[in-house]
């Protein structure tokens, strides 16, 4: 049982390049989330999904797109990377319920030059 | 809207001393509250959570937190700090967003343990 995994662990991009971050979970969770973590700002929600084939915008969705074609996978895409997207990205998943625990992946560190 | 404030972005204590990390929340409904810990270069993991069953919540690694409605607080404590407690700690309150759970995080508190 691997929990939540993320690939890649680290990536360097040039401004304008594109990339996709992959999140996978093996806990059969319905809900999945993408966050970004920046110093002094905690974690901010980018996009989330309440089930296979669904996606929705969070607090800071601009510049990102997501897809959830399979229940276990949640992809985060950057179409044209900008230096402001330099951050650490975390994926999380949970069962339905406002009191449930979110389980986090190990993170992807992204540097945009 | 729910919000969380963590007082002190950086706390430093000596090994064996009391750890106290402060969290205050704002919520229009009875809150569900969480403390997560992040060790260097790792993801977040749950320390403990309050779901209204008991006001004193015990978590992993000897941590506990007390929910005080009158003070809108959920401070995290540990009687005796260990070097392995050095990490960043996040308080969060649970909210709903279009049918899904949404966690609203505080800014985080970095805990340093001095030998």
PDB file of C-alpha atoms in Angstrom:
ATOM      1  CA  UNK A   1       0.000   0.000   0.000  1.00  0.00           C
ATOM      2  CA  UNK A   2       1.962   2.999  -1.300  1.00  0.00           C
ATOM      3  CA  UNK A   3      -0.627   5.647  -0.306  1.00  0.00           C
ATOM      4  CA  UNK A   4      -0.214   8.794  -2.413  1.00  0.00           C
ATOM      5  CA  UNK A   5       2.712   8.999  -4.831  1.00  0.00           C
ATOM      6  CA  UNK A   6       3.872  11.886  -6.987  1.00  0.00           C
ATOM      7  CA  UNK A   7       6.136  12.083 -10.016  1.00  0.00           C
ATOM      8  CA  UNK A   8       8.524  13.696 -10.649  1.00  0.00           C
ATOM      9  CA  UNK A   9      10.169  14.634  -7.348  1.00  0.00           C
ATOM     10  CA  UNK A  10      12.029  17.607  -8.782  1.00  0.00           C
ATOM     11  CA  UNK A  11      11.974  19.472 -12.064  1.00  0.00           C
ATOM     12  CA  UNK A  12      13.555  22.558 -13.569  1.00  0.00           C
ATOM     13  CA  UNK A  13      11.701  24.329 -16.373  1.00  0.00           C
ATOM     14  CA  UNK A  14      12.402  27.331 -18.512  1.00  0.00           C
ATOM     15  CA  UNK A  15       9.764  30.039 -18.790  1.00  0.00           C
ATOM     16  CA  UNK A  16       7.167  29.039 -21.366  1.00  0.00           C
ATOM     17  CA  UNK A  17       7.785  25.309 -21.186  1.00  0.00           C
ATOM     18  CA  UNK A  18       5.016  22.902 -20.295  1.00  0.00           C
ATOM     19  CA  UNK A  19       4.886  19.893 -18.009  1.00  0.00           C
ATOM     20  CA  UNK A  20       2.531  17.500 -16.265  1.00  0.00           C
ATOM     21  CA  UNK A  21       2.713  16.402 -12.655  1.00  0.00           C
ATOM     22  CA  UNK A  22       1.250  13.010 -11.864  1.00  0.00           C
ATOM     23  CA  UNK A  23      -0.451  12.000  -8.641  1.00  0.00           C
ATOM     24  CA  UNK A  24      -1.550   8.448  -7.945  1.00  0.00           C
ATOM     25  CA  UNK A  25      -3.353   6.948  -4.937  1.00  0.00           C
ATOM     26  CA  UNK A  26      -4.141   3.339  -4.136  1.00  0.00           C
ATOM     27  CA  UNK A  27      -6.645   3.905  -1.319  1.00  0.00           C
ATOM     28  CA  UNK A  28      -9.754   4.054  -3.542  1.00  0.00           C
ATOM     29  CA  UNK A  29     -10.389   7.644  -2.445  1.00  0.00           C
ATOM     30  CA  UNK A  30     -13.000   9.646  -4.313  1.00  0.00           C
ATOM     31  CA  UNK A  31     -11.612  13.099  -3.590  1.00  0.00           C
ATOM     32  CA  UNK A  32      -8.234  14.353  -4.785  1.00  0.00           C
ATOM     33  CA  UNK A  33      -6.538  17.733  -4.467  1.00  0.00           C
ATOM     34  CA  UNK A  34      -3.595  19.717  -5.763  1.00  0.00           C
ATOM     35  CA  UNK A  35      -1.948  22.307  -3.482  1.00  0.00           C
ATOM     36  CA  UNK A  36       1.021  24.576  -3.792  1.00  0.00           C
ATOM     37  CA  UNK A  37       3.233  25.470  -0.842  1.00  0.00           C
ATOM     38  CA  UNK A  38       5.105  28.736  -0.704  1.00  0.00           C
ATOM     39  CA  UNK A  39       7.140  30.085   2.247  1.00  0.00           C
ATOM     40  CA  UNK A  40       5.002  31.800   4.863  1.00  0.00           C
ATOM     41  CA  UNK A  41       1.749  31.076   3.020  1.00  0.00           C
ATOM     42  CA  UNK A  42       0.831  27.585   4.135  1.00  0.00           C
ATOM     43  CA  UNK A  43      -0.809  25.414   1.487  1.00  0.00           C
ATOM     44  CA  UNK A  44      -3.172  26.852  -1.081  1.00  0.00           C
ATOM     45  CA  UNK A  45      -5.652  24.808  -3.081  1.00  0.00           C
ATOM     46  CA  UNK A  46      -5.156  24.881  -6.853  1.00  0.00           C
ATOM     47  CA  UNK A  47      -7.743  22.405  -8.162  1.00  0.00           C
ATOM     48  CA  UNK A  48      -9.648  19.456  -6.796  1.00  0.00           C
ATOM     49  CA  UNK A  49     -11.775  16.536  -7.964  1.00  0.00           C
ATOM     50  CA  UNK A  50     -14.769  14.859  -6.345  1.00  0.00           C
ATOM     51  CA  UNK A  51     -14.592  11.781  -8.538  1.00  0.00           C
ATOM     52  CA  UNK A  52     -13.472  10.275 -11.812  1.00  0.00           C
ATOM     53  CA  UNK A  53     -14.118  12.635 -14.707  1.00  0.00           C
ATOM     54  CA  UNK A  54     -14.730  15.690 -12.500  1.00  0.00           C
ATOM     55  CA  UNK A  55     -12.540  18.683 -11.719  1.00  0.00           C
ATOM     56  CA  UNK A  56     -13.095  22.060 -10.053  1.00  0.00           C
ATOM     57  CA  UNK A  57     -11.139  25.222  -9.332  1.00  0.00           C
ATOM     58  CA  UNK A  58      -9.676  26.033  -5.945  1.00  0.00           C
ATOM     59  CA  UNK A  59      -8.204  29.274  -4.612  1.00  0.00           C
ATOM     60  CA  UNK A  60      -5.332  29.727  -7.089  1.00  0.00           C
ATOM     61  CA  UNK A  61      -6.222  27.944 -10.363  1.00  0.00           C
ATOM     62  CA  UNK A  62      -4.813  30.414 -12.896  1.00  0.00           C
ATOM     63  CA  UNK A  63      -2.081  28.954 -15.103  1.00  0.00           C
ATOM     64  CA  UNK A  64      -2.933  25.348 -14.242  1.00  0.00           C
ATOM     65  CA  UNK A  65      -5.158  22.658 -15.717  1.00  0.00           C
ATOM     66  CA  UNK A  66      -6.106  19.266 -14.317  1.00  0.00           C
ATOM     67  CA  UNK A  67      -7.594  15.982 -15.425  1.00  0.00           C
ATOM     68  CA  UNK A  68      -8.993  12.931 -13.620  1.00  0.00           C
ATOM     69  CA  UNK A  69      -9.525  10.297 -16.280  1.00  0.00           C
ATOM     70  CA  UNK A  70      -9.039   7.444 -13.819  1.00  0.00           C
ATOM     71  CA  UNK A  71     -10.137   7.377 -10.196  1.00  0.00           C
ATOM     72  CA  UNK A  72      -6.643   6.680  -8.924  1.00  0.00           C
ATOM     73  CA  UNK A  73      -4.843   9.402 -10.909  1.00  0.00           C
ATOM     74  CA  UNK A  74      -4.989  13.193 -10.814  1.00  0.00           C
ATOM     75  CA  UNK A  75      -2.816  15.138 -13.255  1.00  0.00           C
ATOM     76  CA  UNK A  76      -1.743  18.766 -12.901  1.00  0.00           C
ATOM     77  CA  UNK A  77      -0.606  20.551 -16.045  1.00  0.00           C
ATOM     78  CA  UNK A  78       1.302  23.755 -16.605  1.00  0.00           C
ATOM     79  CA  UNK A  79       0.808  24.845 -20.210  1.00  0.00           C
ATOM     80  CA  UNK A  80       3.284  27.747 -20.186  1.00  0.00           C
ATOM     81  CA  UNK A  81       5.355  27.875 -17.037  1.00  0.00           C
ATOM     82  CA  UNK A  82       6.135  31.193 -15.345  1.00  0.00           C
ATOM     83  CA  UNK A  83       8.671  31.982 -12.586  1.00  0.00           C
ATOM     84  CA  UNK A  84       5.709  32.682 -10.251  1.00  0.00           C
ATOM     85  CA  UNK A  85       4.889  28.974 -10.464  1.00  0.00           C
ATOM     86  CA  UNK A  86       8.145  28.060  -8.742  1.00  0.00           C
ATOM     87  CA  UNK A  87       6.844  26.190  -5.722  1.00  0.00           C
ATOM     88  CA  UNK A  88       6.426  22.830  -4.044  1.00  0.00           C
ATOM     89  CA  UNK A  89       3.330  21.007  -5.235  1.00  0.00           C
ATOM     90  CA  UNK A  90       1.452  18.511  -3.099  1.00  0.00           C
ATOM     91  CA  UNK A  91      -1.266  16.119  -4.023  1.00  0.00           C
ATOM     92  CA  UNK A  92      -3.724  14.782  -1.446  1.00  0.00           C
ATOM     93  CA  UNK A  93      -6.652  12.400  -1.362  1.00  0.00           C
ATOM     94  CA  UNK A  94      -9.457  11.641   1.056  1.00  0.00           C
ATOM     95  CA  UNK A  95     -12.725   9.863   1.555  1.00  0.00           C
ATOM     96  CA  UNK A  96     -15.948  11.828   1.460  1.00  0.00           C
ATOM     97  CA  UNK A  97     -16.690  13.728   4.656  1.00  0.00           C
ATOM     98  CA  UNK A  98     -15.734  17.079   6.141  1.00  0.00           C
ATOM     99  CA  UNK A  99     -14.080  15.357   9.106  1.00  0.00           C
ATOM    100  CA  UNK A 100     -11.947  12.981   7.084  1.00  0.00           C
ATOM    101  CA  UNK A 101      -8.142  13.018   6.998  1.00  0.00           C
ATOM    102  CA  UNK A 102      -6.397  14.106   3.832  1.00  0.00           C
ATOM    103  CA  UNK A 103      -3.419  11.947   2.881  1.00  0.00           C
ATOM    104  CA  UNK A 104      -0.563  13.775   1.203  1.00  0.00           C
ATOM    105  CA  UNK A 105       2.049  12.765  -1.313  1.00  0.00           C
ATOM    106  CA  UNK A 106       5.758  13.561  -0.834  1.00  0.00           C
ATOM    107  CA  UNK A 107       5.641  16.622  -3.086  1.00  0.00           C
ATOM    108  CA  UNK A 108       7.161  17.842  -6.349  1.00  0.00           C
ATOM    109  CA  UNK A 109       9.658  20.674  -6.195  1.00  0.00           C
ATOM    110  CA  UNK A 110       9.408  22.838  -9.324  1.00  0.00           C
ATOM    111  CA  UNK A 111      11.821  25.581 -10.307  1.00  0.00           C
ATOM    112  CA  UNK A 112      10.920  27.822 -13.245  1.00  0.00           C
ATOM    113  CA  UNK A 113      13.787  29.884 -14.593  1.00  0.00           C
TER     114      UNK A 113
ATOM    115  CA  UNK B   1     -15.487  31.763   5.518  1.00  0.00           C
ATOM    116  CA  UNK B   2     -13.253  29.702   7.743  1.00  0.00           C
ATOM    117  CA  UNK B   3      -9.755  30.889   8.558  1.00  0.00           C
ATOM    118  CA  UNK B   4      -6.821  29.876  10.723  1.00  0.00           C
ATOM    119  CA  UNK B   5      -4.094  31.946  12.337  1.00  0.00           C
ATOM    120  CA  UNK B   6      -0.932  30.415  13.735  1.00  0.00           C
ATOM    121  CA  UNK B   7       0.872  32.717  16.142  1.00  0.00           C
ATOM    122  CA  UNK B   8       4.613  32.574  15.594  1.00  0.00           C
ATOM    123  CA  UNK B   9       6.158  31.476  12.340  1.00  0.00           C
ATOM    124  CA  UNK B  10       9.157  30.126  14.217  1.00  0.00           C
ATOM    125  CA  UNK B  11       9.324  28.550  17.686  1.00  0.00           C
ATOM    126  CA  UNK B  12      12.524  27.362  19.332  1.00  0.00           C
ATOM    127  CA  UNK B  13      12.659  25.215  22.480  1.00  0.00           C
ATOM    128  CA  UNK B  14      15.269  23.195  24.294  1.00  0.00           C
ATOM    129  CA  UNK B  15      15.213  19.418  24.250  1.00  0.00           C
ATOM    130  CA  UNK B  16      13.037  18.233  27.140  1.00  0.00           C
ATOM    131  CA  UNK B  17      11.113  21.509  27.378  1.00  0.00           C
ATOM    132  CA  UNK B  18       7.407  22.051  26.821  1.00  0.00           C
ATOM    133  CA  UNK B  19       6.288  22.575  23.249  1.00  0.00           C
ATOM    134  CA  UNK B  20       3.372  24.975  22.694  1.00  0.00           C
ATOM    135  CA  UNK B  21       2.250  25.880  19.182  1.00  0.00           C
ATOM    136  CA  UNK B  22      -0.681  28.271  18.960  1.00  0.00           C
ATOM    137  CA  UNK B  23      -3.628  28.100  16.576  1.00  0.00           C
ATOM    138  CA  UNK B  24      -6.743  30.252  16.504  1.00  0.00           C
ATOM    139  CA  UNK B  25      -9.585  29.686  14.107  1.00  0.00           C
ATOM    140  CA  UNK B  26     -12.563  31.550  12.755  1.00  0.00           C
ATOM    141  CA  UNK B  27     -15.635  29.557  11.873  1.00  0.00           C
ATOM    142  CA  UNK B  28     -19.338  30.244  11.603  1.00  0.00           C
ATOM    143  CA  UNK B  29     -20.211  26.623  12.374  1.00  0.00           C
ATOM    144  CA  UNK B  30     -18.787  24.036  14.791  1.00  0.00           C
ATOM    145  CA  UNK B  31     -15.357  23.390  13.311  1.00  0.00           C
ATOM    146  CA  UNK B  32     -13.395  20.312  12.462  1.00  0.00           C
ATOM    147  CA  UNK B  33      -9.735  21.100  13.217  1.00  0.00           C
ATOM    148  CA  UNK B  34      -6.505  19.386  12.256  1.00  0.00           C
ATOM    149  CA  UNK B  35      -2.815  19.540  13.053  1.00  0.00           C
ATOM    150  CA  UNK B  36      -0.440  18.264  10.381  1.00  0.00           C
ATOM    151  CA  UNK B  37       3.344  17.888  10.611  1.00  0.00           C
ATOM    152  CA  UNK B  38       5.808  18.210   7.759  1.00  0.00           C
ATOM    153  CA  UNK B  39       9.320  16.833   8.208  1.00  0.00           C
ATOM    154  CA  UNK B  40      12.040  18.205   5.908  1.00  0.00           C
ATOM    155  CA  UNK B  41      11.520  17.304   2.266  1.00  0.00           C
ATOM    156  CA  UNK B  42       8.404  15.271   3.011  1.00  0.00           C
ATOM    157  CA  UNK B  43       4.660  15.607   2.627  1.00  0.00           C
ATOM    158  CA  UNK B  44       2.244  16.445   5.406  1.00  0.00           C
ATOM    159  CA  UNK B  45       1.034  13.791   7.808  1.00  0.00           C
ATOM    160  CA  UNK B  46      -1.768  13.967  10.329  1.00  0.00           C
ATOM    161  CA  UNK B  47      -0.822  14.526  13.974  1.00  0.00           C
ATOM    162  CA  UNK B  48      -4.350  14.739  15.350  1.00  0.00           C
ATOM    163  CA  UNK B  49      -7.815  16.051  14.628  1.00  0.00           C
ATOM    164  CA  UNK B  50     -10.811  17.390  16.512  1.00  0.00           C
ATOM    165  CA  UNK B  51     -14.189  16.140  15.357  1.00  0.00           C
ATOM    166  CA  UNK B  52     -16.295  17.164  18.391  1.00  0.00           C
ATOM    167  CA  UNK B  53     -16.040  13.830  20.242  1.00  0.00           C
ATOM    168  CA  UNK B  54     -13.747  15.175  22.990  1.00  0.00           C
ATOM    169  CA  UNK B  55     -12.165  18.562  23.590  1.00  0.00           C
ATOM    170  CA  UNK B  56      -8.754  17.117  24.503  1.00  0.00           C
ATOM    171  CA  UNK B  57      -7.368  15.236  21.541  1.00  0.00           C
ATOM    172  CA  UNK B  58      -4.334  12.987  21.708  1.00  0.00           C
ATOM    173  CA  UNK B  59      -2.224  12.397  18.640  1.00  0.00           C
ATOM    174  CA  UNK B  60       0.898  10.621  17.552  1.00  0.00           C
ATOM    175  CA  UNK B  61       4.378  11.106  19.019  1.00  0.00           C
ATOM    176  CA  UNK B  62       3.076  12.390  22.371  1.00  0.00           C
ATOM    177  CA  UNK B  63       1.325  15.486  21.008  1.00  0.00           C
ATOM    178  CA  UNK B  64      -2.081  16.645  22.132  1.00  0.00           C
ATOM    179  CA  UNK B  65      -4.359  19.612  21.506  1.00  0.00           C
ATOM    180  CA  UNK B  66      -7.258  21.132  23.380  1.00  0.00           C
ATOM    181  CA  UNK B  67     -10.274  22.621  21.662  1.00  0.00           C
ATOM    182  CA  UNK B  68     -11.484  25.753  23.474  1.00  0.00           C
ATOM    183  CA  UNK B  69     -14.609  27.159  21.917  1.00  0.00           C
ATOM    184  CA  UNK B  70     -14.668  30.277  24.122  1.00  0.00           C
ATOM    185  CA  UNK B  71     -11.165  31.196  22.971  1.00  0.00           C
ATOM    186  CA  UNK B  72     -11.575  29.856  19.390  1.00  0.00           C
ATOM    187  CA  UNK B  73      -8.275  28.083  19.908  1.00  0.00           C
ATOM    188  CA  UNK B  74      -6.767  24.678  19.205  1.00  0.00           C
ATOM    189  CA  UNK B  75      -3.226  24.888  20.571  1.00  0.00           C
ATOM    190  CA  UNK B  76      -0.810  21.986  20.153  1.00  0.00           C
ATOM    191  CA  UNK B  77       1.329  20.840  23.081  1.00  0.00           C
ATOM    192  CA  UNK B  78       3.914  18.235  23.997  1.00  0.00           C
ATOM    193  CA  UNK B  79       5.273  17.998  27.542  1.00  0.00           C
ATOM    194  CA  UNK B  80       8.862  17.191  26.601  1.00  0.00           C
ATOM    195  CA  UNK B  81      10.438  18.064  23.260  1.00  0.00           C
ATOM    196  CA  UNK B  82      12.619  15.596  21.411  1.00  0.00           C
ATOM    197  CA  UNK B  83      15.125  16.365  18.685  1.00  0.00           C
ATOM    198  CA  UNK B  84      12.997  14.378  16.252  1.00  0.00           C
ATOM    199  CA  UNK B  85      10.133  16.871  16.721  1.00  0.00           C
ATOM    200  CA  UNK B  86      11.942  19.452  14.611  1.00  0.00           C
ATOM    201  CA  UNK B  87       9.581  20.077  11.706  1.00  0.00           C
ATOM    202  CA  UNK B  88       6.980  22.467  10.372  1.00  0.00           C
ATOM    203  CA  UNK B  89       3.504  22.268  11.866  1.00  0.00           C
ATOM    204  CA  UNK B  90       0.283  23.317  10.200  1.00  0.00           C
ATOM    205  CA  UNK B  91      -3.095  23.940  11.774  1.00  0.00           C
ATOM    206  CA  UNK B  92      -6.113  23.606   9.475  1.00  0.00           C
ATOM    207  CA  UNK B  93      -9.871  23.961   9.627  1.00  0.00           C
ATOM    208  CA  UNK B  94     -12.205  21.935   7.445  1.00  0.00           C
ATOM    209  CA  UNK B  95     -14.762  23.649   5.240  1.00  0.00           C
ATOM    210  CA  UNK B  96     -17.052  22.646   2.381  1.00  0.00           C
ATOM    211  CA  UNK B  97     -16.444  23.678  -1.205  1.00  0.00           C
ATOM    212  CA  UNK B  98     -19.069  22.546  -3.731  1.00  0.00           C
ATOM    213  CA  UNK B  99     -19.644  19.264  -1.957  1.00  0.00           C
ATOM    214  CA  UNK B 100     -16.007  18.497  -1.224  1.00  0.00           C
ATOM    215  CA  UNK B 101     -13.940  18.919   1.899  1.00  0.00           C
ATOM    216  CA  UNK B 102     -11.673  21.931   1.762  1.00  0.00           C
ATOM    217  CA  UNK B 103      -8.844  22.374   4.264  1.00  0.00           C
ATOM    218  CA  UNK B 104      -7.934  25.959   5.111  1.00  0.00           C
ATOM    219  CA  UNK B 105      -4.363  26.010   6.412  1.00  0.00           C
ATOM    220  CA  UNK B 106      -2.557  28.394   8.671  1.00  0.00           C
ATOM    221  CA  UNK B 107       0.792  29.815   7.619  1.00  0.00           C
ATOM    222  CA  UNK B 108       2.739  27.163   9.478  1.00  0.00           C
ATOM    223  CA  UNK B 109       5.099  27.197  12.473  1.00  0.00           C
ATOM    224  CA  UNK B 110       8.632  25.921  12.170  1.00  0.00           C
ATOM    225  CA  UNK B 111       9.738  24.187  15.383  1.00  0.00           C
ATOM    226  CA  UNK B 112      13.434  24.068  16.191  1.00  0.00           C
ATOM    227  CA  UNK B 113      14.774  21.931  19.055  1.00  0.00           C
ATOM    228  CA  UNK B 114      18.001  23.037  20.734  1.00  0.00           C
ATOM    229  CA  UNK B 115      20.198  20.330  22.287  1.00  0.00           C
TER     230      UNK B 115
END
